[in-house]
Amino acid sequence: MKALTEKEINERLKEFEGWEYQEGALHTIFEFDDFKEAFSAMTRIAFEAERLEHHPEWSNVYNSLEIYLSTHDADGVTEKDFELASIIDELIG
């Protein structure tokens, strides 16, 4: 899979609310009411990530979930990252 250019990434990001291009990856932060809701969202995302065989870099502190998406094999952001970002938005939205 081919890495997208920064211009292509920024153009695609216009379709995504709350996501940005940061440190060579798609990046977002979600805030939930509590830890249980954050962990529940992570569990739903984990099943989809496993299905796609594409896994996020993420961290969770209490009610906050920070996500970075990039394709390490392509050394950049690919369509696969946008696909997972879209799924994440559907699951959390």
mmCIF file of C-alpha atoms in Angstrom:
data_model
loop_
_atom_site.group_PDB
_atom_site.id
_atom_site.type_symbol
_atom_site.label_atom_id
_atom_site.label_comp_id
_atom_site.label_asym_id
_atom_site.label_seq_id
_atom_site.Cartn_x
_atom_site.Cartn_y
_atom_site.Cartn_z
ATOM 1 C CA MET A 1 0.000 0.000 0.000
ATOM 2 C CA LYS A 2 1.348 3.410 -1.013
ATOM 3 C CA ALA A 3 1.738 6.286 1.445
ATOM 4 C CA LEU A 4 -0.280 9.375 0.604
ATOM 5 C CA THR A 5 1.350 12.766 0.146
ATOM 6 C CA GLU A 6 0.808 15.470 2.753
ATOM 7 C CA LYS A 7 -1.370 17.329 0.248
ATOM 8 C CA GLU A 8 -3.529 14.224 -0.332
ATOM 9 C CA ILE A 9 -3.815 13.655 3.414
ATOM 10 C CA ASN A 10 -4.878 17.230 4.133
ATOM 11 C CA GLU A 11 -7.436 17.085 1.321
ATOM 12 C CA ARG A 12 -8.942 13.856 2.702
ATOM 13 C CA LEU A 13 -8.977 15.259 6.248
ATOM 14 C CA LYS A 14 -11.566 17.831 5.152
ATOM 15 C CA GLU A 15 -14.043 14.923 5.329
ATOM 16 C CA PHE A 16 -13.166 14.161 8.970
ATOM 17 C CA GLU A 17 -14.145 16.301 11.931
ATOM 18 C CA GLY A 18 -11.701 16.306 14.832
ATOM 19 C CA TRP A 19 -8.834 14.582 13.008
ATOM 20 C CA GLU A 20 -5.551 16.226 12.008
ATOM 21 C CA TYR A 21 -2.253 15.284 10.429
ATOM 22 C CA GLN A 22 0.350 15.254 13.184
ATOM 23 C CA GLU A 23 3.745 13.577 13.558
ATOM 24 C CA GLY A 24 3.295 11.636 10.306
ATOM 25 C CA ALA A 25 -0.063 10.163 11.328
ATOM 26 C CA LEU A 26 -3.770 10.862 11.535
ATOM 27 C CA HIS A 27 -4.455 12.056 15.076
ATOM 28 C CA THR A 28 -7.473 12.656 17.266
ATOM 29 C CA ILE A 29 -8.513 12.730 20.912
ATOM 30 C CA PHE A 30 -11.895 11.612 22.224
ATOM 31 C CA GLU A 31 -13.280 12.535 25.638
ATOM 32 C CA PHE A 32 -15.867 10.315 27.328
ATOM 33 C CA ASP A 33 -17.930 10.622 30.497
ATOM 34 C CA ASP A 34 -15.791 8.115 32.372
ATOM 35 C CA PHE A 35 -13.231 5.328 32.061
ATOM 36 C CA LYS A 36 -15.849 2.664 31.393
ATOM 37 C CA GLU A 37 -17.119 4.495 28.302
ATOM 38 C CA ALA A 38 -13.578 5.093 27.041
ATOM 39 C CA PHE A 39 -12.648 1.449 27.509
ATOM 40 C CA SER A 40 -15.877 0.315 25.862
ATOM 41 C CA ALA A 41 -15.051 2.434 22.798
ATOM 42 C CA MET A 42 -11.540 0.974 22.715
ATOM 43 C CA THR A 43 -12.987 -2.533 22.780
ATOM 44 C CA ARG A 44 -15.303 -1.810 19.837
ATOM 45 C CA ILE A 45 -12.410 -0.253 17.906
ATOM 46 C CA ALA A 46 -10.161 -3.218 18.724
ATOM 47 C CA PHE A 47 -12.556 -5.675 17.062
ATOM 48 C CA GLU A 48 -12.654 -3.570 13.885
ATOM 49 C CA ALA A 49 -8.886 -3.034 13.895
ATOM 50 C CA GLU A 50 -8.365 -6.775 14.181
ATOM 51 C CA ARG A 51 -10.810 -7.410 11.328
ATOM 52 C CA LEU A 52 -8.861 -4.955 9.134
ATOM 53 C CA GLU A 53 -5.518 -6.238 10.412
ATOM 54 C CA HIS A 54 -4.635 -2.606 11.008
ATOM 55 C CA HIS A 55 -3.995 -1.470 14.556
ATOM 56 C CA PRO A 56 -3.910 2.041 16.023
ATOM 57 C CA GLU A 57 -1.326 3.533 18.291
ATOM 58 C CA TRP A 58 -3.382 4.789 21.188
ATOM 59 C CA SER A 59 -3.309 5.748 24.813
ATOM 60 C CA ASN A 60 -6.014 5.989 27.401
ATOM 61 C CA VAL A 61 -6.000 7.998 30.598
ATOM 62 C CA TYR A 62 -9.249 7.827 32.554
ATOM 63 C CA ASN A 63 -11.872 9.266 30.157
ATOM 64 C CA SER A 64 -9.537 10.338 27.347
ATOM 65 C CA LEU A 65 -8.561 8.274 24.312
ATOM 66 C CA GLU A 66 -5.780 9.553 22.042
ATOM 67 C CA ILE A 67 -5.330 7.826 18.676
ATOM 68 C CA TYR A 68 -2.611 7.934 16.013
ATOM 69 C CA LEU A 69 -3.135 6.100 12.719
ATOM 70 C CA SER A 70 -0.366 5.356 10.240
ATOM 71 C CA THR A 71 0.700 2.399 8.136
ATOM 72 C CA HIS A 72 4.129 1.333 9.293
ATOM 73 C CA ASP A 73 4.728 -0.922 6.259
ATOM 74 C CA ALA A 74 4.239 2.121 3.984
ATOM 75 C CA ASP A 75 6.053 4.504 6.353
ATOM 76 C CA GLY A 76 3.169 6.963 6.287
ATOM 77 C CA VAL A 77 -0.568 7.483 6.069
ATOM 78 C CA THR A 78 -2.488 5.325 3.570
ATOM 79 C CA GLU A 79 -6.095 4.742 2.556
ATOM 80 C CA LYS A 80 -6.180 2.019 5.211
ATOM 81 C CA ASP A 81 -5.740 4.684 7.896
ATOM 82 C CA PHE A 82 -8.622 6.716 6.531
ATOM 83 C CA GLU A 83 -10.757 3.577 6.416
ATOM 84 C CA LEU A 84 -10.075 2.890 10.101
ATOM 85 C CA ALA A 85 -10.625 6.560 11.022
ATOM 86 C CA SER A 86 -14.017 6.410 9.316
ATOM 87 C CA ILE A 87 -14.955 3.263 11.209
ATOM 88 C CA ILE A 88 -13.827 4.815 14.487
ATOM 89 C CA ASP A 89 -15.987 7.872 13.823
ATOM 90 C CA GLU A 90 -18.993 5.635 13.097
ATOM 91 C CA LEU A 91 -18.441 3.630 16.286
ATOM 92 C CA ILE A 92 -18.007 6.641 18.528
ATOM 93 C CA GLY A 93 -20.220 9.152 16.700
#
